[in-house]
PDB file of C-alpha atoms and ligand atoms in Angstrom:
ATOM      1  CA  MET A   1     -12.487  64.119  64.426  1.00  0.00           C
ATOM      2  CA  ILE A   2     -11.292  61.413  62.015  1.00  0.00           C
ATOM      3  CA  ASP A   3     -13.033  58.033  61.328  1.00  0.00           C
ATOM      4  CA  ASN A   4     -10.648  55.972  59.085  1.00  0.00           C
ATOM      5  CA  PHE A   5     -10.347  52.444  57.752  1.00  0.00           C
ATOM      6  CA  ARG A   6      -8.740  51.319  60.928  1.00  0.00           C
ATOM      7  CA  HIS A   7     -11.629  52.289  63.199  1.00  0.00           C
ATOM      8  CA  LYS A   8     -14.017  50.829  60.942  1.00  0.00           C
ATOM      9  CA  GLY A   9     -12.221  47.715  60.851  1.00  0.00           C
ATOM     10  CA  LEU A  10     -11.936  47.550  64.580  1.00  0.00           C
ATOM     11  CA  ARG A  11     -15.747  48.253  64.873  1.00  0.00           C
ATOM     12  CA  LYS A  12     -16.338  45.394  62.488  1.00  0.00           C
ATOM     13  CA  GLN A  13     -14.491  43.093  64.994  1.00  0.00           C
ATOM     14  CA  LEU A  14     -16.478  44.555  67.823  1.00  0.00           C
ATOM     15  CA  VAL A  15     -19.707  43.810  66.101  1.00  0.00           C
ATOM     16  CA  ALA A  16     -18.629  40.069  65.529  1.00  0.00           C
ATOM     17  CA  GLU A  17     -17.721  39.879  69.155  1.00  0.00           C
ATOM     18  CA  LEU A  18     -21.284  41.268  70.115  1.00  0.00           C
ATOM     19  CA  GLU A  19     -22.886  38.731  67.866  1.00  0.00           C
ATOM     20  CA  GLU A  20     -20.942  35.917  69.451  1.00  0.00           C
ATOM     21  CA  LYS A  21     -22.023  37.202  72.901  1.00  0.00           C
ATOM     22  CA  GLY A  22     -25.578  36.735  71.582  1.00  0.00           C
ATOM     23  CA  ILE A  23     -26.743  40.107  70.203  1.00  0.00           C
ATOM     24  CA  LYS A  24     -29.106  39.340  67.221  1.00  0.00           C
ATOM     25  CA  GLN A  25     -31.035  42.363  66.204  1.00  0.00           C
ATOM     26  CA  GLN A  26     -29.500  43.621  62.951  1.00  0.00           C
ATOM     27  CA  ALA A  27     -30.630  47.202  63.598  1.00  0.00           C
ATOM     28  CA  VAL A  28     -28.707  47.144  66.814  1.00  0.00           C
ATOM     29  CA  LEU A  29     -25.501  45.571  65.260  1.00  0.00           C
ATOM     30  CA  ASP A  30     -25.773  48.117  62.186  1.00  0.00           C
ATOM     31  CA  ALA A  31     -25.977  50.917  64.802  1.00  0.00           C
ATOM     32  CA  ILE A  32     -22.755  49.850  66.599  1.00  0.00           C
ATOM     33  CA  MET A  33     -21.165  49.565  63.303  1.00  0.00           C
ATOM     34  CA  ALA A  34     -22.130  53.098  62.339  1.00  0.00           C
ATOM     35  CA  VAL A  35     -21.415  55.038  65.407  1.00  0.00           C
ATOM     36  CA  PRO A  36     -17.767  56.141  65.995  1.00  0.00           C
ATOM     37  CA  ARG A  37     -17.332  55.091  69.668  1.00  0.00           C
ATOM     38  CA  HIS A  38     -13.882  56.765  69.879  1.00  0.00           C
ATOM     39  CA  TYR A  39     -15.401  60.167  69.366  1.00  0.00           C
ATOM     40  CA  PHE A  40     -17.109  59.738  72.744  1.00  0.00           C
ATOM     41  CA  LEU A  41     -13.930  58.822  74.564  1.00  0.00           C
ATOM     42  CA  ASP A  42     -11.000  61.047  75.842  1.00  0.00           C
ATOM     43  CA  PRO A  43      -8.208  60.618  73.071  1.00  0.00           C
ATOM     44  CA  VAL A  44      -5.928  58.618  75.417  1.00  0.00           C
ATOM     45  CA  PHE A  45      -8.527  55.763  75.164  1.00  0.00           C
ATOM     46  CA  THR A  46      -8.836  55.893  71.304  1.00  0.00           C
ATOM     47  CA  LYS A  47      -6.851  52.776  70.782  1.00  0.00           C
ATOM     48  CA  GLN A  48      -8.990  50.689  73.048  1.00  0.00           C
ATOM     49  CA  ALA A  49     -12.282  52.308  72.147  1.00  0.00           C
ATOM     50  CA  TYR A  50     -13.537  49.232  70.151  1.00  0.00           C
ATOM     51  CA  SER A  51     -12.707  46.840  72.886  1.00  0.00           C
ATOM     52  CA  ASN A  52     -15.645  45.584  75.168  1.00  0.00           C
ATOM     53  CA  MET A  53     -14.740  47.868  77.874  1.00  0.00           C
ATOM     54  CA  ALA A  54     -15.987  50.676  79.932  1.00  0.00           C
ATOM     55  CA  PHE A  55     -13.968  53.881  80.301  1.00  0.00           C
ATOM     56  CA  GLN A  56     -14.011  57.068  82.464  1.00  0.00           C
ATOM     57  CA  ILE A  57     -15.552  59.993  80.765  1.00  0.00           C
ATOM     58  CA  GLY A  58     -15.238  62.552  83.602  1.00  0.00           C
ATOM     59  CA  ALA A  59     -17.198  63.681  86.744  1.00  0.00           C
ATOM     60  CA  GLY A  60     -16.653  60.089  88.048  1.00  0.00           C
ATOM     61  CA  GLN A  61     -18.728  58.399  85.402  1.00  0.00           C
ATOM     62  CA  THR A  62     -18.290  55.872  82.838  1.00  0.00           C
ATOM     63  CA  ILE A  63     -19.314  55.098  79.217  1.00  0.00           C
ATOM     64  CA  SER A  64     -21.144  51.794  79.399  1.00  0.00           C
ATOM     65  CA  HIS A  65     -19.534  48.587  77.771  1.00  0.00           C
ATOM     66  CA  PRO A  66     -20.514  48.102  74.050  1.00  0.00           C
ATOM     67  CA  TYR A  67     -22.202  44.838  75.084  1.00  0.00           C
ATOM     68  CA  THR A  68     -24.334  46.454  77.840  1.00  0.00           C
ATOM     69  CA  VAL A  69     -25.365  49.212  75.301  1.00  0.00           C
ATOM     70  CA  ALA A  70     -26.313  46.533  72.723  1.00  0.00           C
ATOM     71  CA  PHE A  71     -28.145  44.443  75.224  1.00  0.00           C
ATOM     72  CA  GLN A  72     -30.272  47.258  76.618  1.00  0.00           C
ATOM     73  CA  THR A  73     -31.054  48.395  73.237  1.00  0.00           C
ATOM     74  CA  GLU A  74     -32.072  45.109  71.951  1.00  0.00           C
ATOM     75  CA  LEU A  75     -34.465  44.726  75.009  1.00  0.00           C
ATOM     76  CA  LEU A  76     -36.272  47.815  73.980  1.00  0.00           C
ATOM     77  CA  GLU A  77     -37.321  46.497  70.620  1.00  0.00           C
ATOM     78  CA  LEU A  78     -37.197  49.717  68.728  1.00  0.00           C
ATOM     79  CA  SER A  79     -39.126  50.784  65.875  1.00  0.00           C
ATOM     80  CA  LYS A  80     -38.346  53.777  63.703  1.00  0.00           C
ATOM     81  CA  GLY A  81     -39.919  56.875  65.235  1.00  0.00           C
ATOM     82  CA  ASP A  82     -40.151  55.462  68.671  1.00  0.00           C
ATOM     83  CA  LYS A  83     -40.140  58.194  71.183  1.00  0.00           C
ATOM     84  CA  VAL A  84     -37.508  57.225  73.865  1.00  0.00           C
ATOM     85  CA  LEU A  85     -36.587  58.683  77.094  1.00  0.00           C
ATOM     86  CA  GLU A  86     -32.891  57.918  78.199  1.00  0.00           C
ATOM     87  CA  ILE A  87     -31.837  58.627  81.700  1.00  0.00           C
ATOM     88  CA  GLY A  88     -28.202  59.035  81.925  1.00  0.00           C
ATOM     89  CA  THR A  89     -26.787  60.706  78.655  1.00  0.00           C
ATOM     90  CA  GLY A  90     -23.180  60.458  79.925  1.00  0.00           C
ATOM     91  CA  SER A  91     -20.886  60.319  76.889  1.00  0.00           C
ATOM     92  CA  GLY A  92     -23.770  60.186  74.529  1.00  0.00           C
ATOM     93  CA  PHE A  93     -22.761  56.896  72.967  1.00  0.00           C
ATOM     94  CA  GLN A  94     -26.005  55.067  73.901  1.00  0.00           C
ATOM     95  CA  THR A  95     -27.866  58.241  72.695  1.00  0.00           C
ATOM     96  CA  ALA A  96     -26.148  58.084  69.367  1.00  0.00           C
ATOM     97  CA  VAL A  97     -26.946  54.463  69.020  1.00  0.00           C
ATOM     98  CA  LEU A  98     -30.768  55.130  69.602  1.00  0.00           C
ATOM     99  CA  CYS A  99     -30.786  57.993  67.193  1.00  0.00           C
ATOM    100  CA  GLU A 100     -28.919  55.812  64.643  1.00  0.00           C
ATOM    101  CA  ILE A 101     -31.831  53.317  64.732  1.00  0.00           C
ATOM    102  CA  GLY A 102     -34.348  56.050  63.916  1.00  0.00           C
ATOM    103  CA  ALA A 103     -35.666  56.703  67.554  1.00  0.00           C
ATOM    104  CA  LYS A 104     -36.720  60.306  68.692  1.00  0.00           C
ATOM    105  CA  VAL A 105     -34.487  60.577  71.651  1.00  0.00           C
ATOM    106  CA  TYR A 106     -34.878  62.567  74.895  1.00  0.00           C
ATOM    107  CA  SER A 107     -31.886  62.238  77.203  1.00  0.00           C
ATOM    108  CA  ILE A 108     -31.320  63.677  80.677  1.00  0.00           C
ATOM    109  CA  GLU A 109     -28.065  64.008  82.548  1.00  0.00           C
ATOM    110  CA  ARG A 110     -27.582  65.131  86.082  1.00  0.00           C
ATOM    111  CA  GLN A 111     -23.797  66.026  85.842  1.00  0.00           C
ATOM    112  CA  LYS A 112     -23.563  69.402  84.258  1.00  0.00           C
ATOM    113  CA  GLU A 113     -19.974  68.900  82.968  1.00  0.00           C
ATOM    114  CA  LEU A 114     -21.094  65.728  80.996  1.00  0.00           C
ATOM    115  CA  PHE A 115     -24.281  67.416  79.892  1.00  0.00           C
ATOM    116  CA  LEU A 116     -22.311  70.414  78.365  1.00  0.00           C
ATOM    117  CA  LYS A 117     -19.659  68.190  76.801  1.00  0.00           C
ATOM    118  CA  THR A 118     -22.148  65.885  75.167  1.00  0.00           C
ATOM    119  CA  LYS A 119     -24.317  68.914  74.018  1.00  0.00           C
ATOM    120  CA  GLN A 120     -21.507  69.982  71.943  1.00  0.00           C
ATOM    121  CA  LEU A 121     -20.414  66.644  70.531  1.00  0.00           C
ATOM    122  CA  ILE A 122     -23.712  65.192  69.343  1.00  0.00           C
ATOM    123  CA  PRO A 123     -24.746  67.708  66.809  1.00  0.00           C
ATOM    124  CA  LYS A 124     -21.188  67.373  65.136  1.00  0.00           C
ATOM    125  CA  LEU A 125     -22.423  63.796  64.472  1.00  0.00           C
ATOM    126  CA  ASN A 126     -25.610  64.897  62.874  1.00  0.00           C
ATOM    127  CA  TYR A 127     -27.714  63.481  65.468  1.00  0.00           C
ATOM    128  CA  THR A 128     -30.778  65.577  66.790  1.00  0.00           C
ATOM    129  CA  PRO A 129     -31.757  64.199  70.196  1.00  0.00           C
ATOM    130  CA  LYS A 130     -33.202  66.675  72.807  1.00  0.00           C
ATOM    131  CA  LEU A 131     -30.777  66.838  75.802  1.00  0.00           C
ATOM    132  CA  ARG A 132     -31.449  68.231  79.105  1.00  0.00           C
ATOM    133  CA  TYR A 133     -29.597  68.874  82.294  1.00  0.00           C
ATOM    134  CA  GLY A 134     -31.726  67.562  85.212  1.00  0.00           C
ATOM    135  CA  ASP A 135     -32.950  64.790  87.417  1.00  0.00           C
ATOM    136  CA  GLY A 136     -33.701  61.490  85.836  1.00  0.00           C
ATOM    137  CA  TYR A 137     -36.046  60.272  88.644  1.00  0.00           C
ATOM    138  CA  LYS A 138     -38.675  62.949  87.352  1.00  0.00           C
ATOM    139  CA  GLY A 139     -38.552  62.049  83.778  1.00  0.00           C
ATOM    140  CA  TRP A 140     -39.487  64.606  81.238  1.00  0.00           C
ATOM    141  CA  PRO A 141     -43.207  65.363  81.879  1.00  0.00           C
ATOM    142  CA  SER A 142     -43.589  67.730  79.001  1.00  0.00           C
ATOM    143  CA  PHE A 143     -42.726  65.254  76.345  1.00  0.00           C
ATOM    144  CA  ALA A 144     -44.442  62.204  77.944  1.00  0.00           C
ATOM    145  CA  PRO A 145     -45.668  59.540  77.235  1.00  0.00           C
ATOM    146  CA  PHE A 146     -42.707  57.729  75.715  1.00  0.00           C
ATOM    147  CA  ASP A 147     -42.759  54.407  73.767  1.00  0.00           C
ATOM    148  CA  LYS A 148     -39.640  53.200  75.424  1.00  0.00           C
ATOM    149  CA  ILE A 149     -37.455  54.349  78.506  1.00  0.00           C
ATOM    150  CA  ILE A 150     -33.837  53.300  79.076  1.00  0.00           C
ATOM    151  CA  ILE A 151     -31.921  53.958  82.367  1.00  0.00           C
ATOM    152  CA  THR A 152     -28.214  53.811  81.898  1.00  0.00           C
ATOM    153  CA  CYS A 153     -27.395  53.986  85.650  1.00  0.00           C
ATOM    154  CA  GLY A 154     -27.971  51.544  88.558  1.00  0.00           C
ATOM    155  CA  ALA A 155     -31.432  52.564  90.039  1.00  0.00           C
ATOM    156  CA  PRO A 156     -31.996  51.722  93.626  1.00  0.00           C
ATOM    157  CA  TYR A 157     -35.900  51.322  92.698  1.00  0.00           C
ATOM    158  CA  ILE A 158     -38.187  51.793  89.675  1.00  0.00           C
ATOM    159  CA  PRO A 159     -39.109  55.592  89.764  1.00  0.00           C
ATOM    160  CA  GLU A 160     -42.834  55.898  89.706  1.00  0.00           C
ATOM    161  CA  ASP A 161     -42.839  59.072  87.612  1.00  0.00           C
ATOM    162  CA  LEU A 162     -40.945  57.065  84.908  1.00  0.00           C
ATOM    163  CA  VAL A 163     -43.381  54.401  85.023  1.00  0.00           C
ATOM    164  CA  ASN A 164     -46.312  56.982  84.648  1.00  0.00           C
ATOM    165  CA  GLN A 165     -44.443  58.502  81.549  1.00  0.00           C
ATOM    166  CA  LEU A 166     -44.510  55.109  79.706  1.00  0.00           C
ATOM    167  CA  LYS A 167     -47.116  54.557  77.188  1.00  0.00           C
ATOM    168  CA  ASN A 168     -49.520  51.576  77.261  1.00  0.00           C
ATOM    169  CA  GLY A 169     -47.622  48.890  75.056  1.00  0.00           C
ATOM    170  CA  GLY A 170     -44.333  50.529  76.136  1.00  0.00           C
ATOM    171  CA  ARG A 171     -41.040  48.942  77.191  1.00  0.00           C
ATOM    172  CA  MET A 172     -38.642  50.100  80.002  1.00  0.00           C
ATOM    173  CA  VAL A 173     -35.289  48.718  80.777  1.00  0.00           C
ATOM    174  CA  ILE A 174     -33.759  49.394  84.005  1.00  0.00           C
ATOM    175  CA  PRO A 175     -30.614  48.140  85.817  1.00  0.00           C
ATOM    176  CA  LEU A 176     -32.135  47.716  89.333  1.00  0.00           C
ATOM    177  CA  GLY A 177     -30.132  47.577  92.647  1.00  0.00           C
ATOM    178  CA  ASP A 178     -28.204  49.843  94.772  1.00  0.00           C
ATOM    179  CA  GLY A 179     -24.913  47.981  95.185  1.00  0.00           C
ATOM    180  CA  LYS A 180     -22.134  47.508  92.620  1.00  0.00           C
ATOM    181  CA  VAL A 181     -24.122  44.881  90.917  1.00  0.00           C
ATOM    182  CA  GLN A 182     -27.516  45.218  89.269  1.00  0.00           C
ATOM    183  CA  GLU A 183     -30.265  43.017  87.762  1.00  0.00           C
ATOM    184  CA  MET A 184     -31.279  44.070  84.229  1.00  0.00           C
ATOM    185  CA  ILE A 185     -35.127  44.532  84.412  1.00  0.00           C
ATOM    186  CA  LEU A 186     -37.408  44.717  81.417  1.00  0.00           C
ATOM    187  CA  LEU A 187     -40.677  46.146  82.625  1.00  0.00           C
ATOM    188  CA  VAL A 188     -43.559  45.889  80.054  1.00  0.00           C
ATOM    189  CA  LYS A 189     -46.721  47.960  80.260  1.00  0.00           C
ATOM    190  CA  ASN A 190     -49.529  46.181  78.241  1.00  0.00           C
ATOM    191  CA  GLU A 191     -52.175  47.916  76.249  1.00  0.00           C
ATOM    192  CA  ALA A 192     -54.597  47.719  79.373  1.00  0.00           C
ATOM    193  CA  GLY A 193     -51.803  49.487  81.362  1.00  0.00           C
ATOM    194  CA  GLU A 194     -50.898  46.478  83.297  1.00  0.00           C
ATOM    195  CA  ILE A 195     -47.249  46.010  84.348  1.00  0.00           C
ATOM    196  CA  SER A 196     -45.023  42.868  84.139  1.00  0.00           C
ATOM    197  CA  GLN A 197     -41.294  42.453  84.770  1.00  0.00           C
ATOM    198  CA  LYS A 198     -38.768  40.092  83.588  1.00  0.00           C
ATOM    199  CA  SER A 199     -35.201  39.827  84.615  1.00  0.00           C
ATOM    200  CA  PHE A 200     -32.041  39.516  82.354  1.00  0.00           C
ATOM    201  CA  GLY A 201     -29.087  38.902  84.433  1.00  0.00           C
ATOM    202  CA  LYS A 202     -26.575  40.886  86.312  1.00  0.00           C
ATOM    203  CA  PHE A 203     -24.778  43.993  85.135  1.00  0.00           C
ATOM    204  CA  SER A 204     -22.667  46.678  86.627  1.00  0.00           C
ATOM    205  CA  PHE A 205     -23.377  50.463  86.513  1.00  0.00           C
ATOM    206  CA  VAL A 206     -22.565  53.631  88.221  1.00  0.00           C
ATOM    207  CA  PRO A 207     -25.420  54.425  90.608  1.00  0.00           C
ATOM    208  CA  MET A 208     -28.434  56.601  89.724  1.00  0.00           C
ATOM    209  CA  LEU A 209     -27.877  59.625  92.015  1.00  0.00           C
ATOM    210  CA  LYS A 210     -30.541  61.098  94.103  1.00  0.00           C
ATOM    211  CA  GLU A 211     -31.578  64.476  93.414  1.00  0.00           C
ATOM    212  CA  THR A 212     -29.240  67.312  94.872  1.00  0.00           C
ATOM    213  CA  ALA A 213     -29.610  70.784  95.343  1.00  0.00           C
ATOM    214  CA  LYS A 214     -28.832  72.688  92.022  1.00  0.00           C
TER     215      LYS A 214
HETATM  216  N1  SAH B 301     -25.400  56.215  78.488  1.00  0.00           N
HETATM  217  C1  SAH B 301     -24.123  56.611  79.016  1.00  0.00           C
HETATM  218  C2  SAH B 301     -23.875  56.038  80.332  1.00  0.00           C
HETATM  219  C3  SAH B 301     -23.123  56.814  81.228  1.00  0.00           C
HETATM  220  S1  SAH B 301     -23.005  56.212  82.983  1.00  0.00           S
HETATM  221  C4  SAH B 301     -23.012  56.432  78.123  1.00  0.00           C
HETATM  222  O1  SAH B 301     -23.146  55.550  77.252  1.00  0.00           O
HETATM  223  O2  SAH B 301     -22.047  57.062  78.222  1.00  0.00           O
HETATM  224  C5  SAH B 301     -24.535  56.842  83.603  1.00  0.00           C
HETATM  225  C6  SAH B 301     -24.716  58.154  83.632  1.00  0.00           C
HETATM  226  O3  SAH B 301     -26.067  58.438  84.456  1.00  0.00           O
HETATM  227  C7  SAH B 301     -23.748  59.014  84.320  1.00  0.00           C
HETATM  228  O4  SAH B 301     -23.315  60.179  83.274  1.00  0.00           O
HETATM  229  C8  SAH B 301     -24.420  59.798  85.431  1.00  0.00           C
HETATM  230  O5  SAH B 301     -23.913  61.259  85.633  1.00  0.00           O
HETATM  231  C9  SAH B 301     -25.830  59.752  85.153  1.00  0.00           C
HETATM  232  N2  SAH B 301     -26.745  59.874  86.150  1.00  0.00           N
HETATM  233  C10 SAH B 301     -26.665  59.271  87.414  1.00  0.00           C
HETATM  234  N3  SAH B 301     -27.808  59.547  88.197  1.00  0.00           N
HETATM  235  C11 SAH B 301     -28.656  60.342  87.357  1.00  0.00           C
HETATM  236  C12 SAH B 301     -29.891  60.851  87.539  1.00  0.00           C
HETATM  237  N4  SAH B 301     -30.637  60.744  88.602  1.00  0.00           N
HETATM  238  N5  SAH B 301     -30.449  61.556  86.513  1.00  0.00           N
HETATM  239  C13 SAH B 301     -29.868  61.708  85.228  1.00  0.00           C
HETATM  240  N6  SAH B 301     -28.687  61.212  85.082  1.00  0.00           N
HETATM  241  C14 SAH B 301     -28.126  60.349  85.978  1.00  0.00           C
END
């Protein structure tokens, strides 16, 4: 795996594009600058790795647009050391961005092929998230509660188990909707445990799949 000046130059352009589109948090922009997105893609896509595009990553799934990754990450308002649950590890790019910002990441993927591929790749980049093959609807009870939860697939509803695994004072970002287009929802649990929701516009994700027989 090579990360050369050309890749870095393209990343710089991508970061400028994200800023233009409204991404403001320096930690998020720095993380996009730091993570070599081309490592997460099939080599046939290397040339386009730093355009704001989604690509096939196998098992019928896609890596999210860099803008979507940046937007969801920004909504989490991460602090170093936050315990973050991610649903939908996929290529691992979003996972790497969260790690780069200093979060302690727990990520679940339900496609075995992708889980195995990403489990091999991530340690090569010196990130140390906990990765698990399983059903995201159930969350990861043994490590709950989490400061932040990010869902990177289109959820037909807000899974109750995930809400229960969010700390008081925590934030969850979830694309909500079962069609091709979802509404980006920020769910906030205040210190008293009360829930409020805000909507942040339309995005398009692959669906959050229902549990299947293993
Ligand atoms: N964060 C990923 C996005 C991948 S697309 C990236 O940047 O590459 C969404 C991922 O969610 C897919 O890999 C898909 O297999 C996974 N997924 C779908 N339903 C799921 C579920 N119920 N539990 C866990 N992962 C799920």
